[in-house]
């Protein structure tokens, strides 16, 4: 499990955050969405309560939508971050191509 205790945004009501703090907060929220997916899925797998399992898995799917929303927002706020993701995509594409040969 990721441990972000010291990385949580320190947002204060009524305060305007800098662009950099906004970007860092969005990155943190993306990680929190994936952590929620993991926790809900794990608990769904551990319970024998059919209703709880179904609801947890449904919410886990919604968290993936939230992650997508935050990622799209991050792309807008920090194109530099997105460039790094694209680098990662390209590196995997290269591996996929190598494995096809
Ligand atoms: Fe969420």
Coordinates of N, CA and C and ligand atoms in Angstrom, one line a residue:
X1 N 0.8 -1.2 0.0 CA 0.0 0.0 0.0 C 0.9 1.3 0.0
X2 N 0.5 2.2 -0.8 CA 1.3 3.5 -0.8 C 1.1 4.1 0.6
X3 N 2.1 4.8 1.0 CA 2.0 5.6 2.3 C 2.3 7.0 2.0
X4 N 1.2 7.8 2.1 CA 1.4 9.2 1.7 C 1.2 10.2 2.9
X5 N 1.3 9.6 4.1 CA 1.0 10.5 5.3 C 1.7 11.8 5.2
X6 N 2.9 11.9 4.7 CA 3.6 13.2 4.7 C 3.5 13.9 3.4
X7 N 2.8 13.3 2.5 CA 2.7 13.9 1.1 C 1.3 14.5 0.9
X8 N 0.4 14.4 1.9 CA -1.0 14.9 1.7 C -0.9 16.4 1.5
X9 N -1.8 16.9 0.6 CA -1.8 18.3 0.4 C -2.2 19.0 1.7
X10 N -1.6 20.2 1.9 CA -2.0 20.9 3.2 C -2.8 22.1 2.8
X11 N -4.1 21.8 2.4 CA -5.0 22.8 1.9 C -5.7 23.4 3.1
X12 N -5.8 24.7 3.0 CA -6.5 25.5 4.1 C -7.6 26.2 3.4
X13 N -8.8 26.2 4.1 CA -10.0 26.8 3.6 C -9.7 28.3 3.4
X14 N -10.2 28.8 2.2 CA -10.0 30.3 1.9 C -8.7 30.7 1.4
X15 N -7.8 29.7 1.3 CA -6.5 30.0 0.8 C -6.4 29.7 -0.7
X16 N -5.7 30.5 -1.5 CA -5.5 30.2 -2.9 C -4.2 29.5 -3.0
X17 N -4.3 28.3 -3.7 CA -3.1 27.5 -3.9 C -2.4 27.9 -5.1
X18 N -1.1 27.7 -5.1 CA -0.2 28.0 -6.3 C -0.5 26.9 -7.3
X19 N -0.1 27.2 -8.6 CA -0.3 26.2 -9.6 C 0.4 24.9 -9.3
X20 N 1.6 25.0 -8.7 CA 2.4 23.8 -8.4 C 1.7 23.0 -7.3
X21 N 1.2 23.7 -6.3 CA 0.5 23.0 -5.2 C -0.8 22.3 -5.8
X22 N -1.4 22.9 -6.7 CA -2.6 22.4 -7.4 C -2.2 21.1 -8.1
X23 N -1.2 21.1 -8.9 CA -0.7 20.0 -9.6 C -0.3 18.8 -8.7
X24 N 0.4 19.2 -7.6 CA 0.8 18.2 -6.6 C -0.4 17.5 -6.0
X25 N -1.4 18.3 -5.7 CA -2.6 17.8 -5.1 C -3.3 16.9 -6.0
X26 N -3.4 17.2 -7.3 CA -4.1 16.3 -8.3 C -3.3 15.0 -8.4
X27 N -2.0 15.1 -8.4 CA -1.2 13.8 -8.4 C -1.5 12.9 -7.2
X28 N -1.6 13.6 -6.1 CA -1.9 12.9 -4.8 C -3.3 12.2 -4.9
X29 N -4.3 13.0 -5.5 CA -5.7 12.5 -5.6 C -5.7 11.3 -6.5
X30 N -4.9 11.3 -7.6 CA -4.9 10.2 -8.5 C -4.4 9.0 -7.8
X31 N -3.4 9.1 -7.0 CA -2.9 8.0 -6.2 C -4.0 7.5 -5.3
X32 N -4.7 8.4 -4.6 CA -5.7 8.1 -3.7 C -6.9 7.3 -4.4
X33 N -7.2 7.6 -5.6 CA -8.2 6.9 -6.3 C -7.8 5.5 -6.6
X34 N -6.5 5.3 -7.0 CA -6.1 3.9 -7.2 C -6.0 3.1 -5.9
X35 N -5.6 3.8 -4.8 CA -5.6 3.1 -3.5 C -7.0 2.7 -3.1
X36 N -8.0 3.6 -3.4 CA -9.4 3.2 -3.1 C -9.8 2.0 -3.9
X37 N -9.5 1.9 -5.2 CA -9.8 0.8 -6.0 C -9.3 -0.5 -5.4
X38 N -8.0 -0.4 -5.0 CA -7.4 -1.6 -4.3 C -8.1 -2.0 -3.1
X39 N -8.4 -1.0 -2.2 CA -9.0 -1.4 -0.9 C -10.4 -1.9 -1.1
X40 N -11.2 -1.4 -2.0 CA -12.6 -1.8 -2.2 C -12.6 -3.2 -2.9
X41 N -11.7 -3.4 -3.8 CA -11.6 -4.7 -4.5 C -11.2 -5.8 -3.6
X42 N -10.2 -5.5 -2.7 CA -9.6 -6.4 -1.8 C -10.7 -6.8 -0.8
X43 N -11.5 -5.8 -0.3 CA -12.5 -6.1 0.7 C -13.7 -6.9 0.0
X44 N -14.0 -6.6 -1.2 CA -15.0 -7.4 -2.0 C -14.6 -8.8 -2.1
X45 N -13.3 -9.1 -2.3 CA -12.8 -10.4 -2.4 C -12.8 -11.2 -1.1
X46 N -12.8 -10.4 0.0 CA -12.7 -11.0 1.3 C -14.1 -11.3 2.0
X47 N -15.2 -10.7 1.5 CA -16.4 -10.8 2.2 C -17.3 -11.9 1.5
X48 N -18.2 -12.5 2.3 CA -19.1 -13.5 1.7 C -20.5 -12.8 1.6
X49 N -20.6 -11.5 1.9 CA -21.8 -10.8 1.8 C -22.0 -10.3 0.3
X50 N -22.9 -10.9 -0.4 CA -23.1 -10.7 -1.8 C -23.4 -9.3 -2.2
X51 N -24.2 -8.6 -1.3 CA -24.6 -7.2 -1.6 C -23.4 -6.3 -1.4
X52 N -22.6 -6.5 -0.3 CA -21.5 -5.7 -0.1 C -20.4 -5.9 -1.2
X53 N -20.3 -7.1 -1.6 CA -19.3 -7.4 -2.7 C -19.7 -6.6 -4.0
X54 N -21.0 -6.7 -4.3 CA -21.4 -6.0 -5.5 C -21.3 -4.5 -5.4
X55 N -21.6 -3.9 -4.3 CA -21.5 -2.5 -4.1 C -20.1 -2.0 -4.1
X56 N -19.2 -2.8 -3.4 CA -17.8 -2.4 -3.4 C -17.2 -2.5 -4.8
X57 N -17.5 -3.5 -5.6 CA -16.9 -3.6 -6.9 C -17.5 -2.5 -7.8
X58 N -18.7 -2.1 -7.6 CA -19.3 -1.0 -8.4 C -18.6 0.3 -8.1
X59 N -18.4 0.6 -6.8 CA -17.7 1.8 -6.4 C -16.3 1.8 -6.9
X60 N -15.6 0.6 -6.9 CA -14.2 0.5 -7.4 C -14.2 0.9 -8.8
X61 N -15.2 0.5 -9.6 CA -15.2 1.0 -11.0 C -15.4 2.5 -11.1
X62 N -16.2 3.1 -10.3 CA -16.4 4.5 -10.3 C -15.1 5.2 -9.9
X63 N -14.3 4.7 -9.0 CA -13.0 5.3 -8.7 C -12.1 5.3 -9.9
X64 N -12.2 4.3 -10.8 CA -11.3 4.4 -12.0 C -11.8 5.5 -12.9
X65 N -13.1 5.8 -12.9 CA -13.5 7.0 -13.7 C -13.0 8.3 -13.0
X66 N -13.0 8.3 -11.7 CA -12.4 9.5 -11.1 C -10.9 9.6 -11.4
X67 N -10.2 8.5 -11.4 CA -8.8 8.6 -11.7 C -8.6 9.1 -13.1
X68 N -9.5 8.7 -14.0 CA -9.4 9.2 -15.4 C -9.7 10.7 -15.5
X69 N -10.6 11.1 -14.7 CA -10.9 12.6 -14.7 C -9.8 13.4 -14.2
X70 N -9.1 12.9 -13.1 CA -8.0 13.6 -12.5 C -6.8 13.6 -13.5
X71 N -6.6 12.4 -14.2 CA -5.5 12.3 -15.2 C -5.7 13.3 -16.3
X72 N -7.0 13.4 -16.8 CA -7.3 14.4 -17.9 C -7.0 15.8 -17.4
X73 N -7.4 16.1 -16.2 CA -7.2 17.4 -15.6 C -5.7 17.7 -15.5
X74 N -5.0 16.7 -15.0 CA -3.5 16.8 -14.9 C -2.9 17.1 -16.3
X75 N -3.4 16.5 -17.3 CA -2.9 16.7 -18.6 C -3.0 18.2 -19.0
X76 N -4.1 18.8 -18.6 CA -4.4 20.2 -18.9 C -3.5 21.1 -18.0
X77 N -3.4 20.7 -16.8 CA -2.7 21.6 -15.8 C -1.2 21.5 -16.0
X78 N -0.7 20.3 -16.3 CA 0.7 20.0 -16.4 C 1.1 19.2 -17.6
X79 N 1.2 19.8 -18.8 CA 1.5 19.0 -20.0 C 2.9 18.3 -19.8
X80 N 3.7 18.9 -19.0 CA 5.0 18.3 -18.7 C 4.8 16.9 -18.1
X81 N 3.9 16.7 -17.2 CA 3.6 15.4 -16.6 C 3.2 14.4 -17.7
X82 N 2.3 15.0 -18.6 CA 1.7 14.1 -19.6 C 2.8 13.6 -20.6
X83 N 3.8 14.5 -20.9 CA 4.9 14.1 -21.7 C 5.6 12.9 -21.1
X84 N 5.8 12.9 -19.8 CA 6.4 11.8 -19.1 C 5.6 10.5 -19.3
X85 N 4.3 10.6 -19.2 CA 3.4 9.4 -19.4 C 3.6 8.9 -20.8
X86 N 3.6 9.8 -21.7 CA 3.8 9.4 -23.1 C 5.1 8.7 -23.3
X87 N 6.2 9.2 -22.6 CA 7.5 8.5 -22.7 C 7.3 7.0 -22.2
X88 N 6.6 6.9 -21.1 CA 6.3 5.6 -20.6 C 5.5 4.7 -21.5
X89 N 4.5 5.3 -22.2 CA 3.7 4.6 -23.2 C 4.6 4.1 -24.3
X90 N 5.5 5.0 -24.7 CA 6.4 4.6 -25.8 C 7.4 3.5 -25.4
X91 N 7.9 3.5 -24.2 CA 8.8 2.5 -23.8 C 8.1 1.1 -23.7
X92 N 6.8 1.1 -23.3 CA 6.1 -0.2 -23.3 C 5.8 -0.6 -24.8
X93 N 5.5 0.3 -25.6 CA 5.3 0.0 -27.0 C 6.5 -0.7 -27.6
X94 N 7.7 -0.2 -27.3 CA 8.9 -0.7 -27.8 C 9.1 -2.2 -27.3
X95 N 8.7 -2.4 -26.0 CA 8.8 -3.8 -25.5 C 7.8 -4.7 -26.2
X96 N 6.6 -4.2 -26.4 CA 5.6 -5.0 -27.1 C 6.1 -5.4 -28.5
X97 N 6.7 -4.4 -29.2 CA 7.2 -4.7 -30.5 C 8.3 -5.7 -30.5
X98 N 9.2 -5.6 -29.5 CA 10.3 -6.6 -29.4 C 9.8 -8.0 -29.2
X99 N 8.8 -8.1 -28.3 CA 8.2 -9.4 -28.0 C 7.5 -10.0 -29.2
X100 N 7.0 -9.2 -30.1 CA 6.3 -9.7 -31.3 C 7.3 -10.4 -32.3
X101 N 8.6 -10.0 -32.2 CA 9.6 -10.5 -33.2 C 10.0 -11.9 -32.8
Ligands
LIG1 FE1 -13.1 8.8 -6.1

